[in-house]
Structure formats: C-alpha cells, structure tokens
CSV table of N, CA and C in Angstrom, one decimal:
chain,number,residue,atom,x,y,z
A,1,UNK,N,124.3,106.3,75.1
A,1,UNK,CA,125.3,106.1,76.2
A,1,UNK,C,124.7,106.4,77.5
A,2,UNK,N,124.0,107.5,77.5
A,2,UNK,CA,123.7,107.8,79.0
A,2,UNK,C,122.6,106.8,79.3
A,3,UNK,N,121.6,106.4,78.4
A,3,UNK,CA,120.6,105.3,78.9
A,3,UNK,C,121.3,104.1,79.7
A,4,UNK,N,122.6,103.7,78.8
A,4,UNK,CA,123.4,102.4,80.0
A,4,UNK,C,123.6,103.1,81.2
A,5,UNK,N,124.1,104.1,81.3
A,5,UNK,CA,124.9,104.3,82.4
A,5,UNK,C,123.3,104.7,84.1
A,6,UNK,N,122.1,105.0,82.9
A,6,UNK,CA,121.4,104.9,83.6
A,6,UNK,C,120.7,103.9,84.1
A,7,UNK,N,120.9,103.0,83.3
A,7,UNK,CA,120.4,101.6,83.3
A,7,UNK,C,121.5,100.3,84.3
A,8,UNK,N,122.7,100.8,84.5
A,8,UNK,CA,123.3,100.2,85.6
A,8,UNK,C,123.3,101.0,86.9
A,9,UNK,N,123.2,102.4,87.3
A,9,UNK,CA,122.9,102.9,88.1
A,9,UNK,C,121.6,102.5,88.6
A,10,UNK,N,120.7,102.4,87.7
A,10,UNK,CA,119.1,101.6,88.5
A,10,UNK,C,119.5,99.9,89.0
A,11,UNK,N,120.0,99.6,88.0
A,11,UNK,CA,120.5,97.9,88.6
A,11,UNK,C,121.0,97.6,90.0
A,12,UNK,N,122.5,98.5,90.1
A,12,UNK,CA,123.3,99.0,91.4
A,12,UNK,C,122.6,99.2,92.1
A,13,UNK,N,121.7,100.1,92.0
A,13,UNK,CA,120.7,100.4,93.2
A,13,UNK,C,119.9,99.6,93.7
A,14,UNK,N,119.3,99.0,92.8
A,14,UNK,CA,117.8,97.7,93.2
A,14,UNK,C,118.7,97.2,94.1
A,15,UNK,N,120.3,96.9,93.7
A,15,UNK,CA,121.0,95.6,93.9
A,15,UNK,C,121.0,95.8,95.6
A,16,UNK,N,121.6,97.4,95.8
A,16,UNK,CA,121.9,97.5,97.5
A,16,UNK,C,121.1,97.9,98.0
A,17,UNK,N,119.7,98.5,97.6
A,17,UNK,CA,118.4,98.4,98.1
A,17,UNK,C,118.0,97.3,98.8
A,18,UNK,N,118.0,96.5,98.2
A,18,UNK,CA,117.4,95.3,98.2
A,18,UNK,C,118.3,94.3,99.7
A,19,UNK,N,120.0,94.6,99.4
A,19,UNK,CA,120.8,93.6,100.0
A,19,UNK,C,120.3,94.2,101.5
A,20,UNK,N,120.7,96.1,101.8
A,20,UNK,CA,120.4,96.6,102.6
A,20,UNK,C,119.4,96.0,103.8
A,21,UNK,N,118.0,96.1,102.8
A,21,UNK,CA,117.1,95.7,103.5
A,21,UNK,C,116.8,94.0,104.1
A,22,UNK,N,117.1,93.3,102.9
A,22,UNK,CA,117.3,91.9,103.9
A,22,UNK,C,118.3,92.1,104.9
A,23,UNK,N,119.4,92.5,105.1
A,23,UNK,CA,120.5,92.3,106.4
A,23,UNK,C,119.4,93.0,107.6
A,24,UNK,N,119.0,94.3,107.3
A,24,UNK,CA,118.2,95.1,108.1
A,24,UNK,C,117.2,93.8,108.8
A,25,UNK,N,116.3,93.7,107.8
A,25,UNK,CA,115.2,92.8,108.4
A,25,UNK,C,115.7,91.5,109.6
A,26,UNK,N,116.9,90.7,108.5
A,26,UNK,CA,117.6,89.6,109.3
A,26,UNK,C,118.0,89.9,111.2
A,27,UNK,N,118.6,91.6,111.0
A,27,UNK,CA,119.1,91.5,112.0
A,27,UNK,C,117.9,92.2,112.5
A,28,UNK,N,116.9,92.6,112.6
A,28,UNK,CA,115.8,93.0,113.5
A,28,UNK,C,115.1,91.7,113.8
A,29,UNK,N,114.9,91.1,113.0
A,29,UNK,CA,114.1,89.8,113.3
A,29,UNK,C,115.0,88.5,114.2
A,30,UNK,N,116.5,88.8,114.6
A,30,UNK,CA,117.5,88.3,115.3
A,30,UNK,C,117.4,89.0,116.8
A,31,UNK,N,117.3,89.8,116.4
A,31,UNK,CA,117.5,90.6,118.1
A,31,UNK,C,115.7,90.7,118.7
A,32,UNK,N,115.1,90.9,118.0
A,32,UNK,CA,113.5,90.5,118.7
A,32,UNK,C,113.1,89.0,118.7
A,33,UNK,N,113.9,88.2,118.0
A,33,UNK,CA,113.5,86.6,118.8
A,33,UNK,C,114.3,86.4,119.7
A,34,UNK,N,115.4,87.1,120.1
A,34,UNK,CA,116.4,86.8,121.4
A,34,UNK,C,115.6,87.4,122.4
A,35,UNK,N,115.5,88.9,122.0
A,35,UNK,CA,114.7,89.7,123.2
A,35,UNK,C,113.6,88.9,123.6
A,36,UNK,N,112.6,88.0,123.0
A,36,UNK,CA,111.7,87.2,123.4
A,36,UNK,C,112.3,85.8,123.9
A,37,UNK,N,113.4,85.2,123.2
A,37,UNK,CA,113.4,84.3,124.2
A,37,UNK,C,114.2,84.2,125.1
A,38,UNK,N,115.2,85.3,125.6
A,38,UNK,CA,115.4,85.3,126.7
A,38,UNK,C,115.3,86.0,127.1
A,39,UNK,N,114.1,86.9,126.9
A,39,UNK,CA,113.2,87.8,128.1
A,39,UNK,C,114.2,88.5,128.8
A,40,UNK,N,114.4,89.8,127.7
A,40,UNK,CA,115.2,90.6,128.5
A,40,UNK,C,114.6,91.9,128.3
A,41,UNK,N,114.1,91.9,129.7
A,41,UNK,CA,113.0,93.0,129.7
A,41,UNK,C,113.6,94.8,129.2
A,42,UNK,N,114.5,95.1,129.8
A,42,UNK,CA,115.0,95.9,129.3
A,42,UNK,C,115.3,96.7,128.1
A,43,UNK,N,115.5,95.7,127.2
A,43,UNK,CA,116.8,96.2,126.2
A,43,UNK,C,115.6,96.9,124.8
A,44,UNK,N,114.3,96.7,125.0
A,44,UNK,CA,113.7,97.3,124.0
A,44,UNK,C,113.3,98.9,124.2
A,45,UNK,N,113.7,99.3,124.7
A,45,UNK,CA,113.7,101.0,125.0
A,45,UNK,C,114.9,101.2,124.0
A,46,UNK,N,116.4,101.2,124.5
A,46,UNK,CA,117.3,101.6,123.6
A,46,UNK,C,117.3,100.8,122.1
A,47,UNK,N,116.4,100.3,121.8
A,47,UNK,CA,116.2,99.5,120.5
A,47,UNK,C,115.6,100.2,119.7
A,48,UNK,N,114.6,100.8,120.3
A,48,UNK,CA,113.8,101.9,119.6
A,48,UNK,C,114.0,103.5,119.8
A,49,UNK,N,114.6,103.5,120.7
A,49,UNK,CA,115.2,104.7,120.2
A,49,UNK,C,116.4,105.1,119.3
A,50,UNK,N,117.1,103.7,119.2
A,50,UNK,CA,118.1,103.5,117.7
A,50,UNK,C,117.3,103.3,116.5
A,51,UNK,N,116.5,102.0,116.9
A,51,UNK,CA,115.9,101.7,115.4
A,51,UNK,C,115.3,102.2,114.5
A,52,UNK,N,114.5,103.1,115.3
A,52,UNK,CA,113.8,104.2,114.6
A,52,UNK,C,114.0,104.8,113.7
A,53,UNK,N,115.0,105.9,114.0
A,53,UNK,CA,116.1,106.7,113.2
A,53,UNK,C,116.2,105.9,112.1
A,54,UNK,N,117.3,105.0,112.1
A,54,UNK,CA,117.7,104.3,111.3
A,54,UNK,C,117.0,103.6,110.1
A,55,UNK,N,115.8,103.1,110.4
A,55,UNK,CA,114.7,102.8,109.9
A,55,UNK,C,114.2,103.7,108.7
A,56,UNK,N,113.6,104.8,109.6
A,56,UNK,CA,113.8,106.5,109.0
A,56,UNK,C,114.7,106.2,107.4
A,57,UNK,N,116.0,106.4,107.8
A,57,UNK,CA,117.1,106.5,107.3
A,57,UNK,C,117.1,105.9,105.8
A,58,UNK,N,116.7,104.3,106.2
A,58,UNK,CA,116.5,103.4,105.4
A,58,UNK,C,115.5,103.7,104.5
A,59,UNK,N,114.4,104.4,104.7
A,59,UNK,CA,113.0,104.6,103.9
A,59,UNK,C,113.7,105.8,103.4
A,60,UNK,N,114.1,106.5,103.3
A,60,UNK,CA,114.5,107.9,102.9
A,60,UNK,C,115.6,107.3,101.7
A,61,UNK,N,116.7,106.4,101.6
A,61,UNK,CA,117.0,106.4,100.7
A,61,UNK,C,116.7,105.4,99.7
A,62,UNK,N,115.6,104.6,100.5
A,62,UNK,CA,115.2,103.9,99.4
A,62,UNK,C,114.2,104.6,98.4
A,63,UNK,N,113.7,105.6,99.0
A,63,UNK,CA,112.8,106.6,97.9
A,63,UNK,C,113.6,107.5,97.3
A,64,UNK,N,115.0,107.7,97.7
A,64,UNK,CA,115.6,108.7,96.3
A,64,UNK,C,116.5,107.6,95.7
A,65,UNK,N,116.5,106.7,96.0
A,65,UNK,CA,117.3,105.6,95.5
A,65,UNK,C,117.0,104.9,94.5
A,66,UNK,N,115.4,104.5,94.4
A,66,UNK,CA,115.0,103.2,94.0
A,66,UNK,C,114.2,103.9,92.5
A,67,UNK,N,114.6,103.1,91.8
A,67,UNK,CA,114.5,103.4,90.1
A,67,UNK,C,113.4,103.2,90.0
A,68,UNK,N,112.7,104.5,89.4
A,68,UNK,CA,111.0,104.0,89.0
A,68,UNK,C,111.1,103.6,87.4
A,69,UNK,N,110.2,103.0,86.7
A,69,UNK,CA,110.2,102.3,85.6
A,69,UNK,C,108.8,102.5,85.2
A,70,UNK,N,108.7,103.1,83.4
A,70,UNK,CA,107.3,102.9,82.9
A,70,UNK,C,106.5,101.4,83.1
A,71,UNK,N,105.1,102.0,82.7
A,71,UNK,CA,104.2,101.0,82.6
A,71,UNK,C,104.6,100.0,81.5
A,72,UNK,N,105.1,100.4,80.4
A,72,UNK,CA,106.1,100.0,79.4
A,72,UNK,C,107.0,99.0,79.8
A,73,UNK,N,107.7,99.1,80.9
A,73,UNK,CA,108.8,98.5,81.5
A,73,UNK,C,110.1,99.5,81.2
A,74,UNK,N,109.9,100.6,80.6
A,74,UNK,CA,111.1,101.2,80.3
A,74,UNK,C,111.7,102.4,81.4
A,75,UNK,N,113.0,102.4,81.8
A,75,UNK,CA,113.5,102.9,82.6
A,75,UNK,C,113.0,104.9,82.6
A,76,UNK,N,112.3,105.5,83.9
A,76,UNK,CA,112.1,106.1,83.7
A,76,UNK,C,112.7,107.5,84.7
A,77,UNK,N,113.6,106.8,85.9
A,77,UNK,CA,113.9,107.4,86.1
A,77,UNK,C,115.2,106.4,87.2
A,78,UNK,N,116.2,106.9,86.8
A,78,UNK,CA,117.3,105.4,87.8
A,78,UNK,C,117.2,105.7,89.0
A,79,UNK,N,116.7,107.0,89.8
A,79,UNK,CA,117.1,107.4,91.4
A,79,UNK,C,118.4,108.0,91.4
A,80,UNK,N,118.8,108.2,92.5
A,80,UNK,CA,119.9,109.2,92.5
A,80,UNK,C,120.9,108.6,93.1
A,81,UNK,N,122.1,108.9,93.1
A,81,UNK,CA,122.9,107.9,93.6
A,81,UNK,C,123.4,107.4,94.5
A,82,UNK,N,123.4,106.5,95.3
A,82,UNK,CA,123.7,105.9,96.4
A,82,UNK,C,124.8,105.5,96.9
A,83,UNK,N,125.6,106.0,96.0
A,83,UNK,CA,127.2,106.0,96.4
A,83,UNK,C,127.9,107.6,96.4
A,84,UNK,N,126.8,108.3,96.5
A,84,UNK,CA,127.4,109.5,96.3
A,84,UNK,C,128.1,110.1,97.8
A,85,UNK,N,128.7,111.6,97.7
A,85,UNK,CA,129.5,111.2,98.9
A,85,UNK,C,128.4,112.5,99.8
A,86,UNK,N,129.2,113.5,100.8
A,86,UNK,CA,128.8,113.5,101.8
A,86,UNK,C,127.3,113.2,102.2
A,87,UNK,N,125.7,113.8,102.7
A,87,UNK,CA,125.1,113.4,103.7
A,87,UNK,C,125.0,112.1,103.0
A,88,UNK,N,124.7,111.9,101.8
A,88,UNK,CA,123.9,110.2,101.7
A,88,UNK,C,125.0,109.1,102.4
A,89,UNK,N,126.6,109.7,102.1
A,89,UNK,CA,127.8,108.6,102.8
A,89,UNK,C,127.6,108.7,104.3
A,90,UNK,N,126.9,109.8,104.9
A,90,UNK,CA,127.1,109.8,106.0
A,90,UNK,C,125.7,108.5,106.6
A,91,UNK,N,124.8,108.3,105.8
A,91,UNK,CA,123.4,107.8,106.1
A,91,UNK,C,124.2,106.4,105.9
A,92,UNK,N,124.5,106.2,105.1
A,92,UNK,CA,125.2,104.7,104.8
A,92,UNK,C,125.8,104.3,106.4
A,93,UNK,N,126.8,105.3,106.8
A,93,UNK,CA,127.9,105.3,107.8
A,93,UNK,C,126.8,104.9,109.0
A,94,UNK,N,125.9,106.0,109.2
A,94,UNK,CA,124.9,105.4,110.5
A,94,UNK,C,123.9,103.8,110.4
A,95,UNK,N,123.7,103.7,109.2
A,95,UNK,CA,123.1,102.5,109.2
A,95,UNK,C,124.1,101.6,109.6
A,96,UNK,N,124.9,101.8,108.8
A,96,UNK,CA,125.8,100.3,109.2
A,96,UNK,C,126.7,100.2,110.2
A,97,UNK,N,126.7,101.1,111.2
A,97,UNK,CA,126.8,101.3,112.1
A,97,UNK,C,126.3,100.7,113.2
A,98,UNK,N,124.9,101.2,113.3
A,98,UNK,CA,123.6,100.6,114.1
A,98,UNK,C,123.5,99.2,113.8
A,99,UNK,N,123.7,98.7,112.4
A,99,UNK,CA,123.4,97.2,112.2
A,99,UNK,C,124.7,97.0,113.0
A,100,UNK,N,125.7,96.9,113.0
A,100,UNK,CA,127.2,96.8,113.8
A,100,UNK,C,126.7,96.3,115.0
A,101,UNK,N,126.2,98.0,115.7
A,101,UNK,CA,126.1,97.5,116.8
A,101,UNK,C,124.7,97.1,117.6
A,102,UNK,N,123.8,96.0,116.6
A,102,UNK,CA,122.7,95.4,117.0
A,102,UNK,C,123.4,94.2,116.8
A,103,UNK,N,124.0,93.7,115.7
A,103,UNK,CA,124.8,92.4,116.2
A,103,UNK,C,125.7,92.1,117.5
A,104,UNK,N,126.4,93.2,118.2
A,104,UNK,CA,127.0,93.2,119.3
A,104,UNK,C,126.3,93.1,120.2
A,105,UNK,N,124.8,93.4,120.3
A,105,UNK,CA,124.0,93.5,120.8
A,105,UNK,C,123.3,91.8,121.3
A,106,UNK,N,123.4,91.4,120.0
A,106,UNK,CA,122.6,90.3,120.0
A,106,UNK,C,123.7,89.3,120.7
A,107,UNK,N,125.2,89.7,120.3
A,107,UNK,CA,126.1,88.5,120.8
A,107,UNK,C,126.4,88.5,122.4
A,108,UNK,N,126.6,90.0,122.6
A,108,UNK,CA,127.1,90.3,124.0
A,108,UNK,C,126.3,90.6,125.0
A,109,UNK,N,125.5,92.0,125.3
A,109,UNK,CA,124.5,92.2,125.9
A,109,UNK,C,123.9,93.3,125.7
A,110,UNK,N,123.2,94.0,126.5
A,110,UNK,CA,122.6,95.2,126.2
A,110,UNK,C,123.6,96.4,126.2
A,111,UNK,N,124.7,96.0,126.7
A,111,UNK,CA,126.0,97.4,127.1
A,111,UNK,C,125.8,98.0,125.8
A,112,UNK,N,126.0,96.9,124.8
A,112,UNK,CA,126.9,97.2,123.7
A,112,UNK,C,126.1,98.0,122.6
A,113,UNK,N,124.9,98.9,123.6
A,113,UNK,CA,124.0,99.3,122.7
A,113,UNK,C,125.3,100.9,122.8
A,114,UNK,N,125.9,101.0,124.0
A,114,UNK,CA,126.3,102.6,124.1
A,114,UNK,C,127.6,102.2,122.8
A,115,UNK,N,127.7,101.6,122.4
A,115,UNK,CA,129.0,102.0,121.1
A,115,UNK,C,128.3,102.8,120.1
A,116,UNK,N,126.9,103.1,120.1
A,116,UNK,CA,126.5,103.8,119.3
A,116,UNK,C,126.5,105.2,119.6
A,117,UNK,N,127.3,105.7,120.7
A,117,UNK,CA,127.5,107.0,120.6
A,117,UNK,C,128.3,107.6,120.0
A,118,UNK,N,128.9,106.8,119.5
A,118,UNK,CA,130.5,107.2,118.7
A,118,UNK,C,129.4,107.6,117.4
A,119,UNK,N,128.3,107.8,117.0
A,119,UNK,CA,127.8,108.5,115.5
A,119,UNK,C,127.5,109.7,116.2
A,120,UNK,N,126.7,110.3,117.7
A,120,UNK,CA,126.8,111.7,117.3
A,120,UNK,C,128.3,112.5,117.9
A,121,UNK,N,129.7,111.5,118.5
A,121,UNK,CA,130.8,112.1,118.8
A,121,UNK,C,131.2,112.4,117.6
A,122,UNK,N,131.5,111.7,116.4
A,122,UNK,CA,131.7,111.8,114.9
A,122,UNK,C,131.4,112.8,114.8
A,123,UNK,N,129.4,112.9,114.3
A,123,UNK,CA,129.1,114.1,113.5
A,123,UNK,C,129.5,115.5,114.5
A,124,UNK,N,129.8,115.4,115.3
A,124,UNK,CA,130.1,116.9,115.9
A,124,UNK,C,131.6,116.6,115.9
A,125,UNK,N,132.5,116.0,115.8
A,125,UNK,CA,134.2,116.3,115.1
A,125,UNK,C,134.3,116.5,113.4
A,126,UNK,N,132.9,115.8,112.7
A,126,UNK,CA,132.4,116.4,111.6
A,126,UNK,C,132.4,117.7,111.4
A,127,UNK,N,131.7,118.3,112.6
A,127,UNK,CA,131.0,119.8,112.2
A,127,UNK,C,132.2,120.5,112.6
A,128,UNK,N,132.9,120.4,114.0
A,128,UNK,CA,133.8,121.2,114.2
A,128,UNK,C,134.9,121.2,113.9
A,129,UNK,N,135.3,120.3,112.5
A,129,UNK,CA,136.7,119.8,111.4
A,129,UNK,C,136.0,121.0,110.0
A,130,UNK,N,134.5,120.8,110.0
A,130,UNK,CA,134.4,121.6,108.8
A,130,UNK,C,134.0,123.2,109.5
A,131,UNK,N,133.8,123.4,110.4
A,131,UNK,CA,133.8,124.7,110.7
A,131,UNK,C,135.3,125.3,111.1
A,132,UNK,N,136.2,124.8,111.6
A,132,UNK,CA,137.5,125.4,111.6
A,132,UNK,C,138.4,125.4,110.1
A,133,UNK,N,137.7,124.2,109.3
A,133,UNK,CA,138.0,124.7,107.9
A,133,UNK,C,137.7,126.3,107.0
A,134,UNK,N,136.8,126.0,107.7
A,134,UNK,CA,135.9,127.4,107.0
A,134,UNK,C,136.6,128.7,107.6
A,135,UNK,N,136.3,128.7,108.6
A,135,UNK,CA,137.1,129.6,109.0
A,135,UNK,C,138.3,130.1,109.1
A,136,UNK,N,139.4,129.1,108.7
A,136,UNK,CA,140.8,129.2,108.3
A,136,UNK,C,140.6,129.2,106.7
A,137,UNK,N,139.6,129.2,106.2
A,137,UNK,CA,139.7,129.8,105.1
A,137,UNK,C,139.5,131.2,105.0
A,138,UNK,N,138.2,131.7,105.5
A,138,UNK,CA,138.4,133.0,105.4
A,138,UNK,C,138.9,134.1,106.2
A,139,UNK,N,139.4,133.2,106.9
A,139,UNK,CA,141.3,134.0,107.8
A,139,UNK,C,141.7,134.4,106.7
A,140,UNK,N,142.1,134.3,105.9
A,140,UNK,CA,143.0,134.6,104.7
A,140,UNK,C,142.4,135.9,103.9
A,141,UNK,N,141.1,135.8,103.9
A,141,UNK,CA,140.1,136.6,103.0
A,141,UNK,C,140.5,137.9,103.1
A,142,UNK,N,140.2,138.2,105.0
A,142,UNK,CA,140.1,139.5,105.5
A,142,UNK,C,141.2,140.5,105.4
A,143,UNK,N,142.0,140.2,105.6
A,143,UNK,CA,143.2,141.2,105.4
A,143,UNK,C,143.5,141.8,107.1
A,144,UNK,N,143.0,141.7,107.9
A,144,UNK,CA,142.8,141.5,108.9
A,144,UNK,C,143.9,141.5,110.0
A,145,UNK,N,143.7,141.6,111.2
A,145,UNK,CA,145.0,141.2,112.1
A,145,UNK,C,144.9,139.3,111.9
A,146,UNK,N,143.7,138.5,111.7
A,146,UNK,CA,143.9,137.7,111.9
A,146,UNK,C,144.3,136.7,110.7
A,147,UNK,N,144.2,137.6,109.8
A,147,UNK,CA,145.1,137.2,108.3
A,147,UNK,C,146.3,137.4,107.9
A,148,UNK,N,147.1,138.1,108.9
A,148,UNK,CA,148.1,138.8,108.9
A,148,UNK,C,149.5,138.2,108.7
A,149,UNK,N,149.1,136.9,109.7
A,149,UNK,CA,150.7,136.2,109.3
A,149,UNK,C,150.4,135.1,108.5
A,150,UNK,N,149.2,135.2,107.8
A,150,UNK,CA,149.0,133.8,106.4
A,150,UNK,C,149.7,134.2,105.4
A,151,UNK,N,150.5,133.6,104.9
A,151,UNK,CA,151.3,134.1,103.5
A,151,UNK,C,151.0,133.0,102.5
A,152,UNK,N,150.0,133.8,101.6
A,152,UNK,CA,149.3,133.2,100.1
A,152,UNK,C,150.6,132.2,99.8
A,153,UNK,N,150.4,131.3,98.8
A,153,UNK,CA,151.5,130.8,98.2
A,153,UNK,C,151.3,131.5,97.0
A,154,UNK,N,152.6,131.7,96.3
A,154,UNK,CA,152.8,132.3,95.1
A,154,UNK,C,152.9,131.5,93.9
A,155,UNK,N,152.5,132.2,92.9
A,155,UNK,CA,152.3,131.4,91.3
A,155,UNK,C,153.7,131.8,90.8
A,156,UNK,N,153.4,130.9,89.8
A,156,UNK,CA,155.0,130.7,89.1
A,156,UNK,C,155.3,132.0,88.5
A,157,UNK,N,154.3,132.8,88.6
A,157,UNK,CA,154.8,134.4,87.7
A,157,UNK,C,155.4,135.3,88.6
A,158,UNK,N,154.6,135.0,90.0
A,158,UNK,CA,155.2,135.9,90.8
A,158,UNK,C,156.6,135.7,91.2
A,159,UNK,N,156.8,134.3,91.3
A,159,UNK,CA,158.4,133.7,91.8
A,159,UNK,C,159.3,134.3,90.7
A,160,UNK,N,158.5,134.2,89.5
A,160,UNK,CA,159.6,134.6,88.5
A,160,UNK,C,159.7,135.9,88.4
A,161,UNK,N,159.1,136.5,88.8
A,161,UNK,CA,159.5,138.2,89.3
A,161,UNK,C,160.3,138.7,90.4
A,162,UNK,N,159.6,137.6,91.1
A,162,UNK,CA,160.9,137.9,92.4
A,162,UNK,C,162.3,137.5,92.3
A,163,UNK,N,162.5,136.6,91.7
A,163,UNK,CA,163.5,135.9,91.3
A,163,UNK,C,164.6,136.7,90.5
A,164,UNK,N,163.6,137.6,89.5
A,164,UNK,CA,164.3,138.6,88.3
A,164,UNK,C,165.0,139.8,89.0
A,165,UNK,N,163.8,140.5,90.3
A,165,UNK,CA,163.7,141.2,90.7
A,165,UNK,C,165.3,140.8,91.7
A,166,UNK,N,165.4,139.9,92.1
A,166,UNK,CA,166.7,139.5,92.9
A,166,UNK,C,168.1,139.8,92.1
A,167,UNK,N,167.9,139.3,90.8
A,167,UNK,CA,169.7,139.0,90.2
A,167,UNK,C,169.6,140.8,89.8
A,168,UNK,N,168.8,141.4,89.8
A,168,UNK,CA,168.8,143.0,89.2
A,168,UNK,C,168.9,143.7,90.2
A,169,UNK,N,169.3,143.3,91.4
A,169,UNK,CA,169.2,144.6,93.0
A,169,UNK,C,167.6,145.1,93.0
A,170,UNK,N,166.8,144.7,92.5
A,170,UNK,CA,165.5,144.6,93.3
A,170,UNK,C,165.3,145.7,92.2
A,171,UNK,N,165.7,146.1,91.5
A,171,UNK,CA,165.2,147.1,90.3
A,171,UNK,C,164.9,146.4,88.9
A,172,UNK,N,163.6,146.1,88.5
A,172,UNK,CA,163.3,145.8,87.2
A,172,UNK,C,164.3,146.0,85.8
C-alpha cells in the first residue's frame, strides 16, 4: 500500500514539475521576445532581479521534488511533497506570483513589475501574524503581570466543580 501511494506522489510530482516548468519557460521566452522586439531598453534590470530568485526557487523544488527511479526502472525514491504546507506553499505562492506578474508585464508595461512587492509586504505580515501569535501564547505561560488578565478556559471537570461547589454554598 505505501508503494501506490508512493508511486502517485512521484506521478503528481513529474506531473507539476513538468507543467511548472513549461508555463515558466513559455512565459520567459514571451517577455524576452517582446523585450527584443520592442526594444525596451529598460525593463531587463527588474527582470533579473525577479527572475533570478524565482528561478532559484524553481530548481530547489524540483530537486526535492522530482522522483528518482532505479536503473531497474523501479521507484526509488518519490521526492517530497509538493503540496505540502508552510515554506514549500510559500515557494509555490512566490513563483506564481512572479509568473502573474511577468504576464502583466508582458501585457501592460514595465510598471507592473512593482505589484511584486506585495511578496515581501506578505512575508513580513507573515512574520509579524506569527510572532504576535507566539507571543500571546506565552503571555499565558508566565504567570506574570502580563498574563494576568488571560483567563485559561476551563475543562468540563473544573466547571463541574464549580458548578457543585455553587448549589453547596461553596463548601464541598
């Protein structure tokens, strides 16, 4: 049973490996025959300072992604998973992003390179959603002045004590 499940997890993967990379290529090979033919001197500085990354991004998960297979032909290892959630969802989120906004690019003009700032305004409402999580977690921890007005919620044993403790005048 686990060989199937490893054996569609390598499938899945070739599958968006693969789709990834042709859109990737389509749309690089779209925006550098425009940059060439209408000679727009500019726009290849912020091209490569996006592409890059991204590019990056792309080779990175196609190496923990991409199923290696014996000399055999037998599955030897499916990669890891590519739907998995936080950083790999976040890599997904920046690529397809950048492809987003290189089609915008290609349709409208060079402006439409700044909508890619919205990936590092994100990861820093990222960090500072999960750092005030954290922190209002262990507000609670300390016992503290600053834990002071957090009131645990109570389990059904405790209610039921309090509860007992109520119809008795507070005496057991």
């Amino acid at each position: 049973m686990a060989q199937k499940a490893a054996k569609s997890l390598a499938a899945r993967n070739s599958a968006v490996l693969f789709r990834t990379h042709l859109i990737s290529a389509a749309l690089h090979f779209l925006f550098l025959a425009l940059h060439y033919v209408f000679a727009r001197p500019r726009s290849l500085k912020p091209y490569f300072l996006i592409a890059v990354p991204t590019l990056v991004i792309e080779y990175y998960l196609d190496r923990v992604g991409r199923p290696h297979y014996s000399e055999d032909g037998s599955l030897r290892s499916a990669g890891e998973d590519l739907n998995a959630t936080g950083l790999t969802e976040y890599m997904w989120d920046v690529l397809y992003w950048t492809q987003g906004c290189m089609v915008a690019v290609c349709l409208f003009n060079d402006r439409a390179w700044w909508l890619w700032v919205v990936v590092p305004v994100y990861s820093v409402y990222l960090a500072y959603t999960t750092v005030m999580g954290v922190k209002k977690g262990f507000a609670g921890m300390g016992g503290g002045a600053e834990g002071a007005d957090y009131d645990a919620p109570m389990s059904k044993t405790q209610m039921k004590k309090e509860k007992r403790g109520a119809k008795h005048g507070g005496v057991r």
